[in-house]
mmCIF file of C-alpha atoms in Angstrom:
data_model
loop_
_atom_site.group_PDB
_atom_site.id
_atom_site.type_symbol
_atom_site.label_atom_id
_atom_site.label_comp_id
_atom_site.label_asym_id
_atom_site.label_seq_id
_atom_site.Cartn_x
_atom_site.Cartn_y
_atom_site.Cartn_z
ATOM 1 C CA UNK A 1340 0.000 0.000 0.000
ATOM 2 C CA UNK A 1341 3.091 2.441 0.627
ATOM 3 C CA UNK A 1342 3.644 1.945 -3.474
ATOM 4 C CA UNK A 1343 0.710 4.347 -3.384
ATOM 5 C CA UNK A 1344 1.861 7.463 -1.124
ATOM 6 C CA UNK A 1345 2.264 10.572 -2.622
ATOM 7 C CA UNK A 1346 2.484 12.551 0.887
ATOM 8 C CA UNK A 1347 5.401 13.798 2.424
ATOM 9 C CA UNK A 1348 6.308 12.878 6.101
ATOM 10 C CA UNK A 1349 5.503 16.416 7.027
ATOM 11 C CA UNK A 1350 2.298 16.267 4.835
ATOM 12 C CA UNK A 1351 1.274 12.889 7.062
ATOM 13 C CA UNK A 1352 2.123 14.758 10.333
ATOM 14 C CA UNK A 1353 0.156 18.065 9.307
ATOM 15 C CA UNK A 1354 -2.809 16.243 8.012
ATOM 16 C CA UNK A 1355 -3.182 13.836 11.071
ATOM 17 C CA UNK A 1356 -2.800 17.343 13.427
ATOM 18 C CA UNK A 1357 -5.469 18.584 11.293
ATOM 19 C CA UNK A 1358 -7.710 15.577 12.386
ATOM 20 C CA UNK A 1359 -6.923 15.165 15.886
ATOM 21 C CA UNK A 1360 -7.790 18.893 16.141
ATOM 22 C CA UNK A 1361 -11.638 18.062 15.029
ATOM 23 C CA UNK A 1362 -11.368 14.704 16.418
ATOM 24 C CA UNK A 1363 -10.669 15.930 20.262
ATOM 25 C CA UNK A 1364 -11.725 19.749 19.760
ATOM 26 C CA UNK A 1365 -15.186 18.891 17.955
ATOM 27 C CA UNK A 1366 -15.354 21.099 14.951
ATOM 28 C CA UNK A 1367 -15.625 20.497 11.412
ATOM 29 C CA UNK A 1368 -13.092 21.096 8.595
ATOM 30 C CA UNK A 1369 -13.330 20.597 4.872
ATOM 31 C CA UNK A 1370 -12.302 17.551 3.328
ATOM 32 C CA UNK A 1371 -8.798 16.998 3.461
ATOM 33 C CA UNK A 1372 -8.257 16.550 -0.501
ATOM 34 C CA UNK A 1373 -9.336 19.958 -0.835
ATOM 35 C CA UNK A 1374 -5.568 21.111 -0.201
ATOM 36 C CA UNK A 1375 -4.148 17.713 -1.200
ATOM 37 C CA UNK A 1376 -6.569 16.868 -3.901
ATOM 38 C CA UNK A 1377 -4.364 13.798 -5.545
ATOM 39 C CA UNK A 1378 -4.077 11.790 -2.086
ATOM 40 C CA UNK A 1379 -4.563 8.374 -2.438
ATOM 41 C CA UNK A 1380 -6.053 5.766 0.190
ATOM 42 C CA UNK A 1381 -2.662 4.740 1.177
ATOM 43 C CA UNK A 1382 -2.266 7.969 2.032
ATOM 44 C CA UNK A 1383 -5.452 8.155 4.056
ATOM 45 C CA UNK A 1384 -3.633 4.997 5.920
ATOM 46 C CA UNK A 1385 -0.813 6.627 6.807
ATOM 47 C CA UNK A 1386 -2.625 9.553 8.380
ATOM 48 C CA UNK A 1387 -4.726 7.136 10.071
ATOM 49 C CA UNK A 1388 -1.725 5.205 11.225
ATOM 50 C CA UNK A 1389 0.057 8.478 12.556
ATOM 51 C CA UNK A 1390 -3.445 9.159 14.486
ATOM 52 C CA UNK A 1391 -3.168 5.849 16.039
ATOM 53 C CA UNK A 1392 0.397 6.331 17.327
ATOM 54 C CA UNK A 1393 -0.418 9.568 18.849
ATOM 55 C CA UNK A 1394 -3.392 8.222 20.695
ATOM 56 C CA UNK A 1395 -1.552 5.404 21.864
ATOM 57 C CA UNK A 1396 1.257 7.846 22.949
ATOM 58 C CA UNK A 1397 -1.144 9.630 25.005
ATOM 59 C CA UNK A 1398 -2.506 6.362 27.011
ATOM 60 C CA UNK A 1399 -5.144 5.504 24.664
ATOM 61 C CA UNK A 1400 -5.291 1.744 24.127
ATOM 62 C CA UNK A 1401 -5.808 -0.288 21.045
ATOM 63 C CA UNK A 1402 -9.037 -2.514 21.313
ATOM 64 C CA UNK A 1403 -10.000 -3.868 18.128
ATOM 65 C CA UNK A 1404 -10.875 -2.496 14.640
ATOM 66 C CA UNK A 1405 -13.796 -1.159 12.514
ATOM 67 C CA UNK A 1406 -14.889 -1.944 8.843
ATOM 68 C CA UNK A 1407 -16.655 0.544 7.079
ATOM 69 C CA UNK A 1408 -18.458 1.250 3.896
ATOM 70 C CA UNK A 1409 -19.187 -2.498 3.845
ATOM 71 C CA UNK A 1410 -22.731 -2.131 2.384
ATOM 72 C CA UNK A 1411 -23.573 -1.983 -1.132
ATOM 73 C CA UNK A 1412 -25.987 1.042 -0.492
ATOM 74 C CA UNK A 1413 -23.048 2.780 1.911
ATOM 75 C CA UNK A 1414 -20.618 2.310 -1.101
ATOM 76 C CA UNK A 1415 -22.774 3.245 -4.032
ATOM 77 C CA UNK A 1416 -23.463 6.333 -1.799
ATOM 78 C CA UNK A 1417 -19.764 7.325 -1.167
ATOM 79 C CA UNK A 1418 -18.871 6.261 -4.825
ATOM 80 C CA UNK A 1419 -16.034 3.672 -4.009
ATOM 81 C CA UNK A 1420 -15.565 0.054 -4.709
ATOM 82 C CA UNK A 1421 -13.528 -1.012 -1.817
ATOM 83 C CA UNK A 1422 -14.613 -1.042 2.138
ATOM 84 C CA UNK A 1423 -11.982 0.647 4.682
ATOM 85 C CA UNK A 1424 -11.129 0.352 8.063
ATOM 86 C CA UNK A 1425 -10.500 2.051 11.431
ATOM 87 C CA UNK A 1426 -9.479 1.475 14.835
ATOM 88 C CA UNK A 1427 -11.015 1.715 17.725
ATOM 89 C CA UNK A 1428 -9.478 2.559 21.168
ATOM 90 C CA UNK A 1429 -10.805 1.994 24.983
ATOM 91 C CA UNK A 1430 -11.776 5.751 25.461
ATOM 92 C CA UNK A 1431 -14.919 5.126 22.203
ATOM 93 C CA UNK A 1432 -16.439 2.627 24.729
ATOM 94 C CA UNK A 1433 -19.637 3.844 26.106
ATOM 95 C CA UNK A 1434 -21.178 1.073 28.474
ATOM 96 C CA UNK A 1435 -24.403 -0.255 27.583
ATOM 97 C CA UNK A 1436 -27.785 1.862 28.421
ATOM 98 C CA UNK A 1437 -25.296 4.900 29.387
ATOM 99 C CA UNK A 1438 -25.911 8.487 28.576
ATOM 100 C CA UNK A 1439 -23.657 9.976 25.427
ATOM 101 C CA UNK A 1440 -22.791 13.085 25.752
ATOM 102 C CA UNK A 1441 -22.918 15.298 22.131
ATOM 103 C CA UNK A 1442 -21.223 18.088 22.851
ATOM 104 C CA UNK A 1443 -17.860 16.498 22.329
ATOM 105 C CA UNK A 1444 -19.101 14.962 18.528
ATOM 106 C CA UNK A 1445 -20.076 17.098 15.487
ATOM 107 C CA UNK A 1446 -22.363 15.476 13.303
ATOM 108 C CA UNK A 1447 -23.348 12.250 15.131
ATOM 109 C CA UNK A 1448 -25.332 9.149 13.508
ATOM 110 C CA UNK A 1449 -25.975 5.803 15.024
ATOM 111 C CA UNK A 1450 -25.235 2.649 12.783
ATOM 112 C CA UNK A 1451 -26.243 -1.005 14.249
ATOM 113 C CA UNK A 1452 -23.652 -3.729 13.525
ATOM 114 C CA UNK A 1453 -22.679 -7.261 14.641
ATOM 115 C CA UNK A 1454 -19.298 -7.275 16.721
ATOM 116 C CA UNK A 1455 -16.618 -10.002 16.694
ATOM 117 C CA UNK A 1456 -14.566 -11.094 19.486
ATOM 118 C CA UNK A 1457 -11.555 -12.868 18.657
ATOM 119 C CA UNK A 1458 -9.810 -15.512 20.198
ATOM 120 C CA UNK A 1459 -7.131 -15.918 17.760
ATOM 121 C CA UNK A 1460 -4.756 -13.959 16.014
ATOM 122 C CA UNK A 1461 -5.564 -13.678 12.041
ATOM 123 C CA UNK A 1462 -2.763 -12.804 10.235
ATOM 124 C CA UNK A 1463 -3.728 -11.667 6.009
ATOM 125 C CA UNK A 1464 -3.073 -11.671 3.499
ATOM 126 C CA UNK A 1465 -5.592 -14.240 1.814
ATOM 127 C CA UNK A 1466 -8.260 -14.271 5.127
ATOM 128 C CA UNK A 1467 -11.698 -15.800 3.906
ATOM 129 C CA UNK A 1468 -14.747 -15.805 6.292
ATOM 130 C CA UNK A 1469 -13.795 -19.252 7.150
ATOM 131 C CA UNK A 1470 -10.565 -18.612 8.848
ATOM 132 C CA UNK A 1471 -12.735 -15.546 10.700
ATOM 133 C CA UNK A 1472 -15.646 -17.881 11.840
ATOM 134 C CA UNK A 1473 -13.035 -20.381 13.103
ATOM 135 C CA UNK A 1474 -11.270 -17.530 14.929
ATOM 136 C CA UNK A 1475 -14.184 -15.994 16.709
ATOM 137 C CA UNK A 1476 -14.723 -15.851 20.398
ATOM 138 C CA UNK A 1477 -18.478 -14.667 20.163
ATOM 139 C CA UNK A 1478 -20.778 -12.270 18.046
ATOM 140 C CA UNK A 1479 -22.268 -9.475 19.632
ATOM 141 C CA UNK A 1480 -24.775 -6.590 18.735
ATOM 142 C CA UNK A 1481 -23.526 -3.094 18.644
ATOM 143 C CA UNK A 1482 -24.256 0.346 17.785
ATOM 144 C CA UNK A 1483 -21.594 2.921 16.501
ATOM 145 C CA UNK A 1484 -21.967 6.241 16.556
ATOM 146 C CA UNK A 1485 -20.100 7.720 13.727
ATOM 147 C CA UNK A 1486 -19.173 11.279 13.842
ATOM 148 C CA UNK A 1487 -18.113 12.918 10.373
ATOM 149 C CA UNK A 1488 -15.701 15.335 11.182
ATOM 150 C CA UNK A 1489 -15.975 17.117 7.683
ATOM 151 C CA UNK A 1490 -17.635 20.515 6.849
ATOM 152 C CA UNK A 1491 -20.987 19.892 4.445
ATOM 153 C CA UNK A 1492 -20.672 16.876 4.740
ATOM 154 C CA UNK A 1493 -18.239 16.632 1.709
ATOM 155 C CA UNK A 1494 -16.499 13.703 1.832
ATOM 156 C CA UNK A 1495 -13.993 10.765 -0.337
ATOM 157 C CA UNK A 1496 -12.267 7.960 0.767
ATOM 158 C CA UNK A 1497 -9.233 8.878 0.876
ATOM 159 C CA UNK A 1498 -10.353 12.078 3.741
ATOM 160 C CA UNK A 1499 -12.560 9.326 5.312
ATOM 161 C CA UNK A 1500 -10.000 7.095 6.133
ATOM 162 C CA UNK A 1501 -7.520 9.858 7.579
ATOM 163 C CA UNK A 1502 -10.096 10.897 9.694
ATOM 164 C CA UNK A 1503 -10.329 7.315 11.052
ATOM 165 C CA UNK A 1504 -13.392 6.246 9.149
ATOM 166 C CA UNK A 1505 -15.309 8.589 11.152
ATOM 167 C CA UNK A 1506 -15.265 6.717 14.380
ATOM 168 C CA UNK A 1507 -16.369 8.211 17.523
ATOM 169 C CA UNK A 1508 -17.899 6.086 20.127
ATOM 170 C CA UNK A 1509 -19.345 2.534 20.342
ATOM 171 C CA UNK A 1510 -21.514 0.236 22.524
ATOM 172 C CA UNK A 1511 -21.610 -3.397 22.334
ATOM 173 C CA UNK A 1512 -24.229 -5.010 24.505
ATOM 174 C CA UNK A 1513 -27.141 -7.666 24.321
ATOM 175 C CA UNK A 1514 -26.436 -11.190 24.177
ATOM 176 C CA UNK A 1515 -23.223 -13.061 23.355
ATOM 177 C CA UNK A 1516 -23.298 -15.684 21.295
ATOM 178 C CA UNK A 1517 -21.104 -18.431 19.434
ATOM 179 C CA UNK A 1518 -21.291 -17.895 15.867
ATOM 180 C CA UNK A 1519 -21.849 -21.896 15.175
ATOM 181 C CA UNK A 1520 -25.739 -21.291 17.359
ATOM 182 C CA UNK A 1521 -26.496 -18.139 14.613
ATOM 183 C CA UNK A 1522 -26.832 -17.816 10.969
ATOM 184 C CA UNK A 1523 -25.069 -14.753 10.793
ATOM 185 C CA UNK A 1524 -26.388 -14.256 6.765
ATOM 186 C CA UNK A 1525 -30.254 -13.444 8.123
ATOM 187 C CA UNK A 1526 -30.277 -12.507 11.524
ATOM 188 C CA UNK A 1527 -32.892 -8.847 11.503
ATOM 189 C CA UNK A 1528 -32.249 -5.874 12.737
ATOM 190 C CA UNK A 1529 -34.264 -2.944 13.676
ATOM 191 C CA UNK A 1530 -33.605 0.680 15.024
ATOM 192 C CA UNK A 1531 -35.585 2.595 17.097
ATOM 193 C CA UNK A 1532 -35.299 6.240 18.242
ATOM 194 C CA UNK A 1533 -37.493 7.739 20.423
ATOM 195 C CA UNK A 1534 -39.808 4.734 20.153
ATOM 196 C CA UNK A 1535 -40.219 5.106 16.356
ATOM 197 C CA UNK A 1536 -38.149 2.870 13.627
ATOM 198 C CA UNK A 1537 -35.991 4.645 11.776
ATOM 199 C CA UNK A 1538 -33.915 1.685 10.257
ATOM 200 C CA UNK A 1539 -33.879 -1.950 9.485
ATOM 201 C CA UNK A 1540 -32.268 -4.355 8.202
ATOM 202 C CA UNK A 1541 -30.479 -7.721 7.526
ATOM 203 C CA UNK A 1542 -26.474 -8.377 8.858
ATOM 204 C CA UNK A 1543 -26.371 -9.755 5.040
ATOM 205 C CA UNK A 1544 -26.173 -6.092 4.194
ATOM 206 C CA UNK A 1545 -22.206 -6.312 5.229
ATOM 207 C CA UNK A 1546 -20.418 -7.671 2.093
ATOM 208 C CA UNK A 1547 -23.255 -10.847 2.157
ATOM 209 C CA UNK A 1548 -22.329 -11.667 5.541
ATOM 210 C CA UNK A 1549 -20.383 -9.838 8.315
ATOM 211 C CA UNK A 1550 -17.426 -12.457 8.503
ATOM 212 C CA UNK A 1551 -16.383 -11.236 4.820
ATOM 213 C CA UNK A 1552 -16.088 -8.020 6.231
ATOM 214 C CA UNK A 1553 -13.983 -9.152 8.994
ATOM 215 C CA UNK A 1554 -11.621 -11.017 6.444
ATOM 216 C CA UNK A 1555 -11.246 -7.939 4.033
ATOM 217 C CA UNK A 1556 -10.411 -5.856 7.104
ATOM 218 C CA UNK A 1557 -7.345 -8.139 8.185
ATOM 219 C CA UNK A 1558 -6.196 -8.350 4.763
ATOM 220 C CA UNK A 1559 -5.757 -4.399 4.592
ATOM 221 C CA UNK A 1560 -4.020 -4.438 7.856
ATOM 222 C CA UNK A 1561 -1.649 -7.249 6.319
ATOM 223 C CA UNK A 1562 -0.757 -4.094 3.540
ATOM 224 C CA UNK A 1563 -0.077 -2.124 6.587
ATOM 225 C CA UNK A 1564 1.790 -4.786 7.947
ATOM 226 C CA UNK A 1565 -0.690 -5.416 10.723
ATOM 227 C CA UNK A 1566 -2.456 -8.457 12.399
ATOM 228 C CA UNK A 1567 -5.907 -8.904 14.138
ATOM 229 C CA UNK A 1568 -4.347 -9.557 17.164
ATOM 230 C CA UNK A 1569 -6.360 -12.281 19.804
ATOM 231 C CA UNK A 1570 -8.871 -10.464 22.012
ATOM 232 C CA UNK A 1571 -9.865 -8.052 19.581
ATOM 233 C CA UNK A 1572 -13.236 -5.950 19.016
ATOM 234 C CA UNK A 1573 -14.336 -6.099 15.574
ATOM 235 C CA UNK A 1574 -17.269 -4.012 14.309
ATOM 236 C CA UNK A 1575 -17.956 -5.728 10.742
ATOM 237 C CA UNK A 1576 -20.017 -2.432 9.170
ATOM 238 C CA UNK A 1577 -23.251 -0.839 9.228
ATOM 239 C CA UNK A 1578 -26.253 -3.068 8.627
ATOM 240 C CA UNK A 1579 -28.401 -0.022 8.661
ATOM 241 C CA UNK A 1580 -28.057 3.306 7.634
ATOM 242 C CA UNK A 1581 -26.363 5.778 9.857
ATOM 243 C CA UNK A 1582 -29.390 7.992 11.367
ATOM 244 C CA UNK A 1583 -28.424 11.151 12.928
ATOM 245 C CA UNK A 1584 -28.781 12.027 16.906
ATOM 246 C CA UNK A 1585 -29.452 14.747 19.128
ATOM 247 C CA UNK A 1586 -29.526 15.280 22.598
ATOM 248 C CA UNK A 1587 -32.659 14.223 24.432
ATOM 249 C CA UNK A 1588 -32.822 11.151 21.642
ATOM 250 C CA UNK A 1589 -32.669 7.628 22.897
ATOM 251 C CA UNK A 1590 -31.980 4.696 20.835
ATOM 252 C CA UNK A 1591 -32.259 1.126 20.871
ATOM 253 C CA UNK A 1592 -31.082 -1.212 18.473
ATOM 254 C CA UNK A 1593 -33.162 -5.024 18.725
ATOM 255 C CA UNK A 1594 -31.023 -8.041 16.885
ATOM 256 C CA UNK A 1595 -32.412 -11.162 15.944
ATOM 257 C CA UNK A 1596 -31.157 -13.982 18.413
ATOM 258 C CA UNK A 1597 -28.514 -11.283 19.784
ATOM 259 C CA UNK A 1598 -31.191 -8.923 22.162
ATOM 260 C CA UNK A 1599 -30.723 -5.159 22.224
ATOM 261 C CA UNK A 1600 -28.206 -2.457 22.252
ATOM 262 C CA UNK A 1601 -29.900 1.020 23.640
ATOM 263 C CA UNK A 1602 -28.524 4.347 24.593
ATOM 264 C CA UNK A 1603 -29.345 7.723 25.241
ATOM 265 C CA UNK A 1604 -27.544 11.009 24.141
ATOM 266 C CA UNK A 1605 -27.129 14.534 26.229
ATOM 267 C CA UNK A 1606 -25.912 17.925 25.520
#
């Protein structure tokens, strides 16, 4: 993927200050191709892999990973053919029924997804949904809330990924289960906020079934030279469509076989 990079080291450093700015400030900027409009998605990478190191740095700890864009409708929308990835770190965790507070998020939506735990370490390239289902620990429902840190919302894929596919917070909750007691390919979902449904859906929305997202996210961290490392959190992609949030909202997400995720968001 470094074959691809047409940023300078500076141009990484400036770019990833640029994000964690929004990211821990909460204010929007305009899409970073404006300025830098032939970056590539390896460069988005290596933005996103400078963001990483500085969070770690600061404490922040490394729990698991995030595909995104791993619908059909989700990539048709953004125009691109390939899914990406983020990571997600112990200070996105919001415990289950909690309150989540907005004013530290700019544009926040709510996506329901099924979460992997892993208890081995999957190592790309070449992954298949196989190798994930025999890695798996348990399947869980979750709910991201996705904050798009860009102005208009005027996005690509390369900006998307340097801003760390737009992750902000995430809640995994319901009930665990082993992925051999579940067909993962039909198991319904349905969003409600404030009572009313604003979403459904079927985990077959994620790439046909959420385990192929799982294997096309640890075969892009092979091209960053990166493993899914045992014990990890893996969010396989929205199953709905991300629905925007305001304080006073509250939102439960019900799963098929898996219970329900809920939440509720303040100023």
């Amino acid at each position: 993927m470094s074959s691809n990079l047409t940023l300078s080291r500076e141009d990484i450093v400036r770019l990833c200050e640029r994000v964690e700015g929004a990211q821990t400030r909460a204010y929007a900027i305009p899409k970073l191709t404006d300025e830098y409009p032939d970056m590539t998605i390896a460069d988005g990478y290596a933005v996103q892999s400078e963001l990483r190191r500085r969070f770690i740095a600061k404490g922040h700890k490394l729990v698991g990973w995030k595909a995104g864009l791993t619908s059909k409708a989700k990539m048709q929308q953004m125009g691109v053919s390939v899914p990406s990835i983020g990571f997600l770190t112990d200070r996105m965790a919001r415990p289950e029924n909690s309150a989540i507070s907005t004013s530290d998020l700019v544009h926040p939506r709510v996506e329901c997804e099924v979460a992997f735990v892993m208890k081995e370490t999957l190592q790309g390239p070449g992954c298949t949904a196989a190798d994930v289902l025999a890695a798996t620990d348990y399947v869980l429902p979750a709910v991201e809330i996705i904050d798009s840190r860009f102005s208009g919302f005027k996005f690509d894929l390369a900006s998307v990924i340097a801003d760390n596919g737009s992750s902000a917070r995430f809640v995994g909750g319901g009930r665990p289960r082993y992925v051999e007691d579940l067909d993962l390919r039909t198991l319904g979902v349905v969003m409600e906020k404030n009572g009313e449904i604003v979403g459904m859906g079927a985990s077959a929305a994620v790439l046909g079934h959420p385990a192929e997202a799982v294997a096309m996210l640890v075969n892009i961290l092979a091209e960053l030279g990166e493993n899914l490392p045992a014990g990890s959190f893996v969010m396989s992609g929205g199953i709905t469509e991300a629905v925007p949030v305001k304080p006073g909202d509250s939102v439960v997400a019900r799963f098929q076989e898996l219970g329900s995720v809920s939440m509720r968001f303040t100023e």
